[in-house]
mmCIF file of C-alpha atoms in Angstrom:
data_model
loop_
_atom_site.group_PDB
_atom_site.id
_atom_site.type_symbol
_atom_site.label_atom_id
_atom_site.label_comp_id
_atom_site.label_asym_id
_atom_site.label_seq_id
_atom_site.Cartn_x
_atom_site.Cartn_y
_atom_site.Cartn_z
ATOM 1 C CA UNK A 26 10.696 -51.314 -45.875
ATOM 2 C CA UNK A 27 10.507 -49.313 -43.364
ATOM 3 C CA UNK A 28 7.717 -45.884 -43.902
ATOM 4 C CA UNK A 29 7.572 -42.623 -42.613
ATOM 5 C CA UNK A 30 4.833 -40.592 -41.227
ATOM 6 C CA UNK A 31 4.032 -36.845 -42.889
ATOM 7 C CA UNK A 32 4.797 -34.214 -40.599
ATOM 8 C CA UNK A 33 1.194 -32.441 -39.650
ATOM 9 C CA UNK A 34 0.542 -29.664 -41.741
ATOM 10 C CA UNK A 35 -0.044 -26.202 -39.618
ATOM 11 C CA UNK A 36 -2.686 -23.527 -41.158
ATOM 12 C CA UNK A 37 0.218 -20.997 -41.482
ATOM 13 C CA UNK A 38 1.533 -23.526 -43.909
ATOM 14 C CA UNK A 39 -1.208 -24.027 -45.363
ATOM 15 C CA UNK A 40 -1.524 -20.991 -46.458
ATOM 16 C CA UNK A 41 1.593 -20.844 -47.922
ATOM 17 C CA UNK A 42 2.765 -18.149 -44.817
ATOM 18 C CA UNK A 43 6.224 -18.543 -43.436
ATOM 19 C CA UNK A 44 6.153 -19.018 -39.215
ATOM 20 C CA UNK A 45 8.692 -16.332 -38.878
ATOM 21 C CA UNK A 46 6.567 -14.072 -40.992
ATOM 22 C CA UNK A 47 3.413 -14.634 -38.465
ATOM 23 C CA UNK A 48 5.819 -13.783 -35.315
ATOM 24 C CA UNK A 49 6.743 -10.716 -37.322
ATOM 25 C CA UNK A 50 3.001 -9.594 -37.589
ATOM 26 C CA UNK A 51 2.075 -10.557 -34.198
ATOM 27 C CA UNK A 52 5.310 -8.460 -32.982
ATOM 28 C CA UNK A 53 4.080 -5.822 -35.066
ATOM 29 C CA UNK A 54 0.806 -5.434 -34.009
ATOM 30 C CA UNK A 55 1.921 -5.504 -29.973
ATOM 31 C CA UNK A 56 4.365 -3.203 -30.624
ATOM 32 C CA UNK A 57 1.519 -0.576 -32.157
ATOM 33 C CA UNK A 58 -0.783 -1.680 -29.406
ATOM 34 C CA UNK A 59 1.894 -0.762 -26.902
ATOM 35 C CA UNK A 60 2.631 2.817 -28.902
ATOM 36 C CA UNK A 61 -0.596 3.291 -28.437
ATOM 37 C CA UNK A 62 -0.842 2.802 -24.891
ATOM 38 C CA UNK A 63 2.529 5.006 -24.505
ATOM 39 C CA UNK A 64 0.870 7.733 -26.023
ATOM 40 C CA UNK A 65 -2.885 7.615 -24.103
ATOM 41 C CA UNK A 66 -0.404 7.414 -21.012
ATOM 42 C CA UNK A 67 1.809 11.018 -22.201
ATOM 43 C CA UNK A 68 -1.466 12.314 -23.041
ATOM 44 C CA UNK A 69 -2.917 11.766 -19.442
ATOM 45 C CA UNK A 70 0.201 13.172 -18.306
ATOM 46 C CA UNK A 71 0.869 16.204 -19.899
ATOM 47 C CA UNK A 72 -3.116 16.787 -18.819
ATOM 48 C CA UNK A 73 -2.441 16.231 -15.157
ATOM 49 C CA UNK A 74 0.905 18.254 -15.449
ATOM 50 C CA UNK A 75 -1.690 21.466 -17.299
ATOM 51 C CA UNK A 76 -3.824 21.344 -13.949
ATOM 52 C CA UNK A 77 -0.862 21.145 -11.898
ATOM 53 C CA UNK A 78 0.733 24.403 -13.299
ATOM 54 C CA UNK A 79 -2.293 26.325 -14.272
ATOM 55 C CA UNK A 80 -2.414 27.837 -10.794
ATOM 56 C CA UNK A 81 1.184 28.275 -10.998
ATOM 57 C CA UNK A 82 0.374 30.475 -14.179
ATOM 58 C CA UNK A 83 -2.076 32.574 -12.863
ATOM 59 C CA UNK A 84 0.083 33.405 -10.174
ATOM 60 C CA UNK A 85 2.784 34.739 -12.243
ATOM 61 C CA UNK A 86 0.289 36.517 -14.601
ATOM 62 C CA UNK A 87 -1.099 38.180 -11.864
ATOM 63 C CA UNK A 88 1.982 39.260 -10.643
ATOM 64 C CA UNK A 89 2.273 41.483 -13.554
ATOM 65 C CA UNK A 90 -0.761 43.145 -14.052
ATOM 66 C CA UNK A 91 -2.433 45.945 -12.464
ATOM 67 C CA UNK A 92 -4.932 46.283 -9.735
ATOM 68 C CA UNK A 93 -8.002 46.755 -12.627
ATOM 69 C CA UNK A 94 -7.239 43.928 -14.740
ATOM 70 C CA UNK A 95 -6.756 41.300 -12.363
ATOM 71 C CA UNK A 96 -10.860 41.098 -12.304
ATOM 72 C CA UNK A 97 -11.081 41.283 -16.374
ATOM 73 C CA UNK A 98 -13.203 38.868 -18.292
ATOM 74 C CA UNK A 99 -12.155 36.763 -20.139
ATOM 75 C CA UNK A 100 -9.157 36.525 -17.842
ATOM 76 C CA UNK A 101 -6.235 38.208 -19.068
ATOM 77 C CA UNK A 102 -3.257 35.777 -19.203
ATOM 78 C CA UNK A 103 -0.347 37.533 -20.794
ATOM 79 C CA UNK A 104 -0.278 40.877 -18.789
ATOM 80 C CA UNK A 105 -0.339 44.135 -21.562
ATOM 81 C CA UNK A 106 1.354 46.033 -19.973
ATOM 82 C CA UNK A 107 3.550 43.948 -17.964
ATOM 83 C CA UNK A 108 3.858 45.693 -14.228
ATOM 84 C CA UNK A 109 7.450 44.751 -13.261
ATOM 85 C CA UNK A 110 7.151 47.790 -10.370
ATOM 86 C CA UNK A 111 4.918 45.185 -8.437
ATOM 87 C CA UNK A 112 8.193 43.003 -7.679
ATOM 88 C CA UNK A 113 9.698 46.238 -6.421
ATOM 89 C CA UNK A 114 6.936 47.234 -4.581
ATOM 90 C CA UNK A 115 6.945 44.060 -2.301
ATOM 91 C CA UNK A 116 10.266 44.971 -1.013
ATOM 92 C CA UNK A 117 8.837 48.335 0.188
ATOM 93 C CA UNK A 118 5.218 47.406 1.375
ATOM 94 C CA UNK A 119 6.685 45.100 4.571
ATOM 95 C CA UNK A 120 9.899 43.277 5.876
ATOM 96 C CA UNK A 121 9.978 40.847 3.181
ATOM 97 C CA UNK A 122 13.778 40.637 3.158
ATOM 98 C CA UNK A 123 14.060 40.600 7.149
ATOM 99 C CA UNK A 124 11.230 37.024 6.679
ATOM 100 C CA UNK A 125 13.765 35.902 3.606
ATOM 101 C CA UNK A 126 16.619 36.330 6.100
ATOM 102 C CA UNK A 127 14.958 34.377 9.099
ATOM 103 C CA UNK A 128 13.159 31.477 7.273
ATOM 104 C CA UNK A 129 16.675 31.439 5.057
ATOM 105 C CA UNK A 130 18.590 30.900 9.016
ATOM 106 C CA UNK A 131 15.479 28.310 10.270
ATOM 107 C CA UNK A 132 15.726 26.182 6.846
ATOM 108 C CA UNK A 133 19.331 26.183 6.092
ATOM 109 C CA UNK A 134 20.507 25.508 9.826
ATOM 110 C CA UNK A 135 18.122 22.551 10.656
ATOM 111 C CA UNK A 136 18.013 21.177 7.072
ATOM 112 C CA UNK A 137 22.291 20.808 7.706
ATOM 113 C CA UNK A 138 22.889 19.604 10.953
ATOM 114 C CA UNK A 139 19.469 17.557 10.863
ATOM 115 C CA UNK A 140 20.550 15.949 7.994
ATOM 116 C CA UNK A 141 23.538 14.719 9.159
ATOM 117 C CA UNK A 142 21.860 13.468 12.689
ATOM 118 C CA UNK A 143 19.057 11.713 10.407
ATOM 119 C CA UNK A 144 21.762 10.117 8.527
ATOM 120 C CA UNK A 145 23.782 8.820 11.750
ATOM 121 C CA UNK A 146 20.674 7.568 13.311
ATOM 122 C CA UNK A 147 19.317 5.696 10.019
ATOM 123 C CA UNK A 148 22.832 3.971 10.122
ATOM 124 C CA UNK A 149 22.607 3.233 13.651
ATOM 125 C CA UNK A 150 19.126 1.703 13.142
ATOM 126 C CA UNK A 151 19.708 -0.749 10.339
ATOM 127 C CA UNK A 152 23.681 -1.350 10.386
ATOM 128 C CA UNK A 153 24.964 -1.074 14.051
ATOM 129 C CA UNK A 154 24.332 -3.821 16.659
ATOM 130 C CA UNK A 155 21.897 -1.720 19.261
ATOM 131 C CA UNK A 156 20.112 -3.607 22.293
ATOM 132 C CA UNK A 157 16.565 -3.054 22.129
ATOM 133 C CA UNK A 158 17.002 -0.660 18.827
ATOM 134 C CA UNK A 159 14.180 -2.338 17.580
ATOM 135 C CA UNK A 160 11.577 -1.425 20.352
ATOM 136 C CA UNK A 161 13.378 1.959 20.325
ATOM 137 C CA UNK A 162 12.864 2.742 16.410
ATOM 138 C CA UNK A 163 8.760 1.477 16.892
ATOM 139 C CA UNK A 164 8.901 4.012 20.181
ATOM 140 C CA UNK A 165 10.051 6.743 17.731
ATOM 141 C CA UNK A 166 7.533 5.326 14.898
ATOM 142 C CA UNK A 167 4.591 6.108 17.535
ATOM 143 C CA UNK A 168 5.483 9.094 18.366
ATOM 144 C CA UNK A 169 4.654 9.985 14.258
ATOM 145 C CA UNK A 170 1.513 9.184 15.327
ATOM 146 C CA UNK A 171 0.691 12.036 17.831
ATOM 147 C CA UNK A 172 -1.200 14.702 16.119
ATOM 148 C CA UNK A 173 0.650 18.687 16.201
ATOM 149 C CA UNK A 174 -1.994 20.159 18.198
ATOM 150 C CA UNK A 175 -2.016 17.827 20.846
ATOM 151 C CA UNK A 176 1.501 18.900 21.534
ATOM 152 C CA UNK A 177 1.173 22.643 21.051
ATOM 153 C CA UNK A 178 0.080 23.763 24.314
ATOM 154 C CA UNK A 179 2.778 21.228 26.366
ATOM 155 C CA UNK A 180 5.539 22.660 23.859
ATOM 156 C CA UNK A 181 4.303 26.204 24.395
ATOM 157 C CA UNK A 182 4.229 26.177 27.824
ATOM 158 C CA UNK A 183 7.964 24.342 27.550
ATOM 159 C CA UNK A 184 9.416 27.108 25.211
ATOM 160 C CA UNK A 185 7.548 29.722 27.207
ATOM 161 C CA UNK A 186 9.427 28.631 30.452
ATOM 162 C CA UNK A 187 12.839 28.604 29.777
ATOM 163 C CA UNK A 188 12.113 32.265 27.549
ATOM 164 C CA UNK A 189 12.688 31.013 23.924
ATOM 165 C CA UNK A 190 9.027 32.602 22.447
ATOM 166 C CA UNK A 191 9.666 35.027 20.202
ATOM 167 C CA UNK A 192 12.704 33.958 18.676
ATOM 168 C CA UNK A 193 13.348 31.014 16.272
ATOM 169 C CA UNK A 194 15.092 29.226 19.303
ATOM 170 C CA UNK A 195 11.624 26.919 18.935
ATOM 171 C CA UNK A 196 11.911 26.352 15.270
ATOM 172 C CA UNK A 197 15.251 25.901 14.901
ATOM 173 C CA UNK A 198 16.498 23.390 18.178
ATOM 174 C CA UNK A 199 13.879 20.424 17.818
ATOM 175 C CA UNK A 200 14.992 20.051 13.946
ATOM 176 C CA UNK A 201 18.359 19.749 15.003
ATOM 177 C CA UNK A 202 17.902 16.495 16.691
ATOM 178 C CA UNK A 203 17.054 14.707 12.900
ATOM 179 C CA UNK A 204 13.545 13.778 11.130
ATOM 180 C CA UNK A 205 12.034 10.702 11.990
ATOM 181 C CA UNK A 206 10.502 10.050 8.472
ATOM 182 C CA UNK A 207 13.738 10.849 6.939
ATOM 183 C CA UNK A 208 15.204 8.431 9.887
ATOM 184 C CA UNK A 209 12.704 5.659 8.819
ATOM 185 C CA UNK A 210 12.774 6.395 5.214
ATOM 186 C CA UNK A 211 16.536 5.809 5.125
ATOM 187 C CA UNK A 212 16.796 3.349 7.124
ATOM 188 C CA UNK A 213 14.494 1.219 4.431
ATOM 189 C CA UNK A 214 16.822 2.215 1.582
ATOM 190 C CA UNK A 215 19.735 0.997 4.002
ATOM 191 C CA UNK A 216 18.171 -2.198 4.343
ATOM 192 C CA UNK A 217 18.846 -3.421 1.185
ATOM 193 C CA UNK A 218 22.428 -2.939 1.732
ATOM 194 C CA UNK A 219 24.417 -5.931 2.460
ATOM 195 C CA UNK A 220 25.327 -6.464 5.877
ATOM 196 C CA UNK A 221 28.259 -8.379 4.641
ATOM 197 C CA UNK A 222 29.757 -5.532 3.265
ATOM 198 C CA UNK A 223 29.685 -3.796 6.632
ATOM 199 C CA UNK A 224 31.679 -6.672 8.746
ATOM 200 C CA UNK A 225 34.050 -6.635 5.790
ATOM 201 C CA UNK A 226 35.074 -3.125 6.129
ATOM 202 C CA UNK A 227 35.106 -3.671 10.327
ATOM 203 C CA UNK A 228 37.275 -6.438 9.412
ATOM 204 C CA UNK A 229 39.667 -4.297 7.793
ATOM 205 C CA UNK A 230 39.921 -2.308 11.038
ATOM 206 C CA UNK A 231 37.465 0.582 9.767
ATOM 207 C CA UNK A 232 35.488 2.220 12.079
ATOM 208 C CA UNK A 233 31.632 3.557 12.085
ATOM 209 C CA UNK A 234 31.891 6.882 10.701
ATOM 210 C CA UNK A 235 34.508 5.478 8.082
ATOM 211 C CA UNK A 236 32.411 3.293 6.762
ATOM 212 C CA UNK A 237 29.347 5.653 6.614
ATOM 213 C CA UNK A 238 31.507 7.976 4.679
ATOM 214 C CA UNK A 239 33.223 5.673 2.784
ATOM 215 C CA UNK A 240 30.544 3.078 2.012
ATOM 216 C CA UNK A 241 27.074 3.815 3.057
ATOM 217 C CA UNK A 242 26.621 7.780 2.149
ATOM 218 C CA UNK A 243 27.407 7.150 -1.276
ATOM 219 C CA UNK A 244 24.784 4.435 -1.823
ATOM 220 C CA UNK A 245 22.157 6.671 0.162
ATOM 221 C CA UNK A 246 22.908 10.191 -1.533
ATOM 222 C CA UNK A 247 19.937 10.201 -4.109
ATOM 223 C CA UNK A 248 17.679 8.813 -0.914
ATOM 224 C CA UNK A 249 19.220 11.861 0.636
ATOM 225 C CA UNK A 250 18.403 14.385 -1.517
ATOM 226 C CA UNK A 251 14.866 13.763 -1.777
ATOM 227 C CA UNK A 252 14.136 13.734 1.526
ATOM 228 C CA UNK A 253 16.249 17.200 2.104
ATOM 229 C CA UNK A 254 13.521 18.699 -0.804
ATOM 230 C CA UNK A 255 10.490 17.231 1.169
ATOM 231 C CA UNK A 256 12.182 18.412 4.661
ATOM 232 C CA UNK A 257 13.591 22.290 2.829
ATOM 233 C CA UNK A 258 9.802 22.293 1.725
ATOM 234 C CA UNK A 259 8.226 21.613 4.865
ATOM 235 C CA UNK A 260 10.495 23.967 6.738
ATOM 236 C CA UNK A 261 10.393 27.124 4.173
ATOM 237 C CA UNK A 262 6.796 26.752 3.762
ATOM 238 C CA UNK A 263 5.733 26.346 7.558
ATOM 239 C CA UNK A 264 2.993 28.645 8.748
ATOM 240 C CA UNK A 265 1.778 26.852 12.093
ATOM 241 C CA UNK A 266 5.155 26.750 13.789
ATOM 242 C CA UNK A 267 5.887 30.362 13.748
ATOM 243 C CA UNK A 268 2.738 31.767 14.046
ATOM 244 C CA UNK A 269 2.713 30.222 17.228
ATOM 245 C CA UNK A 270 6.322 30.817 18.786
ATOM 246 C CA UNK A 271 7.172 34.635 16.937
ATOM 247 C CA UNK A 272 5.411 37.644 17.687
ATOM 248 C CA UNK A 273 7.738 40.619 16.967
ATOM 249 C CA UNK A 274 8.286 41.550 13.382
ATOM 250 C CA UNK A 275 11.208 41.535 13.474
ATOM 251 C CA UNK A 276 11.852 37.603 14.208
ATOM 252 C CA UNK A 277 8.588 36.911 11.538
ATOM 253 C CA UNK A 278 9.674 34.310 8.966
ATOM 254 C CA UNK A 279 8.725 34.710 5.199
ATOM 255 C CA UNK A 280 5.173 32.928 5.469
ATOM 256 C CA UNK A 281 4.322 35.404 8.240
ATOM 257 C CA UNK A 282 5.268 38.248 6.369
ATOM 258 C CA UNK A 283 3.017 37.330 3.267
ATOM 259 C CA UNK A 284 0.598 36.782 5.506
ATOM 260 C CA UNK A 285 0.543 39.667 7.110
ATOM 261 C CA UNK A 286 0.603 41.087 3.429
ATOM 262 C CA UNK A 287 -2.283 39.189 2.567
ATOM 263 C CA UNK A 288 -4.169 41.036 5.080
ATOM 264 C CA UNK A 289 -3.265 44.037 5.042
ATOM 265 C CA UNK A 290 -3.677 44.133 1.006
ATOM 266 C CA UNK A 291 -6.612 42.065 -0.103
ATOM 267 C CA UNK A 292 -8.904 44.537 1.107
ATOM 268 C CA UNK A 293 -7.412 47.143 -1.255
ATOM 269 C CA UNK A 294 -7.651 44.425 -4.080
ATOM 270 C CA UNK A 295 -3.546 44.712 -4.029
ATOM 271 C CA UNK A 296 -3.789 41.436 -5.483
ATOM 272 C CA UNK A 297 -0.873 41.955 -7.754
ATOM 273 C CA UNK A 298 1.357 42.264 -4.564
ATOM 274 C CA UNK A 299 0.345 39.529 -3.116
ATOM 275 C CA UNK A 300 1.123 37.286 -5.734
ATOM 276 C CA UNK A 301 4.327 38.732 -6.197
ATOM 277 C CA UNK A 302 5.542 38.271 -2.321
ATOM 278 C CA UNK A 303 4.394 34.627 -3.339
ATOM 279 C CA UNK A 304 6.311 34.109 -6.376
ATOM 280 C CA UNK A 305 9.658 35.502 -4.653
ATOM 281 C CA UNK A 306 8.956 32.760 -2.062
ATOM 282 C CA UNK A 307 8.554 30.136 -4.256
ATOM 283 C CA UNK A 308 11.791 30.596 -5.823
ATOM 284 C CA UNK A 309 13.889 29.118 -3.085
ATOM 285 C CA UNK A 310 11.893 26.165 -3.038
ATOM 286 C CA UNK A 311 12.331 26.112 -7.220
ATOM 287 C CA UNK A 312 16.043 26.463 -6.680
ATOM 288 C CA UNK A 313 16.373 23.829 -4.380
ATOM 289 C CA UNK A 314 14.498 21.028 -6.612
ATOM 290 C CA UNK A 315 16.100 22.202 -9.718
ATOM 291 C CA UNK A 316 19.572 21.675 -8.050
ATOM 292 C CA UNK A 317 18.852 18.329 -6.914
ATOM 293 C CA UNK A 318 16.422 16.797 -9.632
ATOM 294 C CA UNK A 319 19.273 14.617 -11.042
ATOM 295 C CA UNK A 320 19.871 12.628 -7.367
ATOM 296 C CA UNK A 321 15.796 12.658 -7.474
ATOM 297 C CA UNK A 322 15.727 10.757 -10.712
ATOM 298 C CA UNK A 323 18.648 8.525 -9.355
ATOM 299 C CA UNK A 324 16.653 7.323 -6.151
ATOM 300 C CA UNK A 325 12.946 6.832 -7.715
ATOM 301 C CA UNK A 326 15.058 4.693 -10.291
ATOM 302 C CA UNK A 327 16.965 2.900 -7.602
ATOM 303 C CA UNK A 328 13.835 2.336 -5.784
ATOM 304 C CA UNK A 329 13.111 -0.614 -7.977
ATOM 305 C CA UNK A 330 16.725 -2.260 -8.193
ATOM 306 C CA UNK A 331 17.072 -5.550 -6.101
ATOM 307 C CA UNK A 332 20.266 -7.123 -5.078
#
């Protein structure tokens, strides 16, 4: 007669505890370990986002108060009375509109037609069969590398010559010819198209700027987006460039003209001006990123798709 052996008996069972009701506890206790990372995490957040803003906040607040309480202690934070002259004020104290109008022709022109030759050369780089594109793309990569004020006096002198200083000929011509990080940053995201999909659509008879149209540009328009914030950023906010090429008020882009207001009114304490010529140029920027947060979201989560 054949005898069996006793199964082993496990401490759970021991116990008189179901498995399934250990997994339960053990999935319970995780899950409250992982809630509690979650919220240490929105917690460090939310504190990094409060020192991010705060100057933002005293900017505005200071916008609206008068000339004696901008020194009060304990800083005043909601204005009482709120000035809302000093945003009228600003449009009377320099050429603030004429500086809205020319960085407004510098941004929006080379941000457009840039763009699109950034786009064209990305595909060129990664899709299109190029002799020697390789050695050409590391070329362009080094010249990243070579520092803005090693080239001032060579452009200068270039700009000077054939008699575009003082207009935004200088600012507005070199932009036109594309961004290399923009170039290199989209030709990564094109990388992880498939090439396959390319020689299909050639297949079919399509031609290059059909199938960047049709195929490519809308797989890269969140990549795009972002980089035309960073680039719309870089161009508003740029101080160096014109302060070199403009001299006549007339051609002086917004930056200029606040800081030109910056020196003229800090020594009258006219602090409340200042801030307000600021705010009215952040704005612009504001727009911008609110218009395009969405395609923002879209390529930071696309980032991490593969295949």
């Amino acid at each position: 007669m054949a005898t069996t052996s006793a199964a082993p008996i496990t401490p759970l069972q021991s116990s008189g505890m179901r498995p399934d009701a250990g997994r339960r506890r053990r999935r319970k206790s995780e899950r409250r370990f992982e809630s509690r990372g979650d919220v240490l995490v929105f917690i460090a957040l939310c504190l990094g986002a409060f020192t991010m803003l705060l100057p933002l906040a005293w900017m505005l607040s200071t916008s609206l108060k008068t000339q004696e309480n901008v020194f009060l202690l304990p800083p005043q934070w909601i204005p009482s009375p709120a000035e809302w002259g000093n945003y009228l004020r600003i449009w009377e104290a320099g050429p603030l509109l004429r500086g809205i109008i020319n960085s407004s022709i510098v941004s929006l022109t080379v941000i457009s037609i840039g763009t699109i030759t950034s786009c064209y050369a990305a595909y060129g780089f990664s899709k299109m069969r190029i002799p020697g594109k390789n050695a050409i793309f590391l070329a362009l990569l080094g010249g990243i590398m070579i520092p803005f004020p090693a080239l001032m006096i060579p452009t200068f002198m270039l700009f000077s010559k054939i008699g575009w200083v003082d207009t935004l000929l200088p600012l507005i011509v070199p932009g036109l010819f594309g961004n290399l990080m923009m170039v290199f940053f989209l030709r990564q995201y094109l990388m992880s198209v498939p090439d396959s999909l390319i020689e299909a659509a050639v297949i079919d008879g399509a031609t290059h700027p059909q199938i960047f149209a049709r195929i490519v540009l809308p797989l890269i328009r969140p990549a795009i987006a972002a980089q035309v914030i960073l680039w719309f950023m870089g161009t508003w906010n740029d101080y160096l460039g014109p302060i070199i090429y403009l001299n006549s008020e007339n051609v002086h882009t917004l930056q200029l003209v606040i800081a030109n207001f910056n020196a003229t009114y800090a020594v009258q304490t006219d602090y409340p001006l200042i801030m307000a010529a600021s705010i009215v140029a952040l704005l612009p920027v504001l727009g911008v990123f609110l218009l395009f947060q969405r395609q923002i979201i879209e390529s930071i989560a696309l980032t991490g798709n593969k295949g």
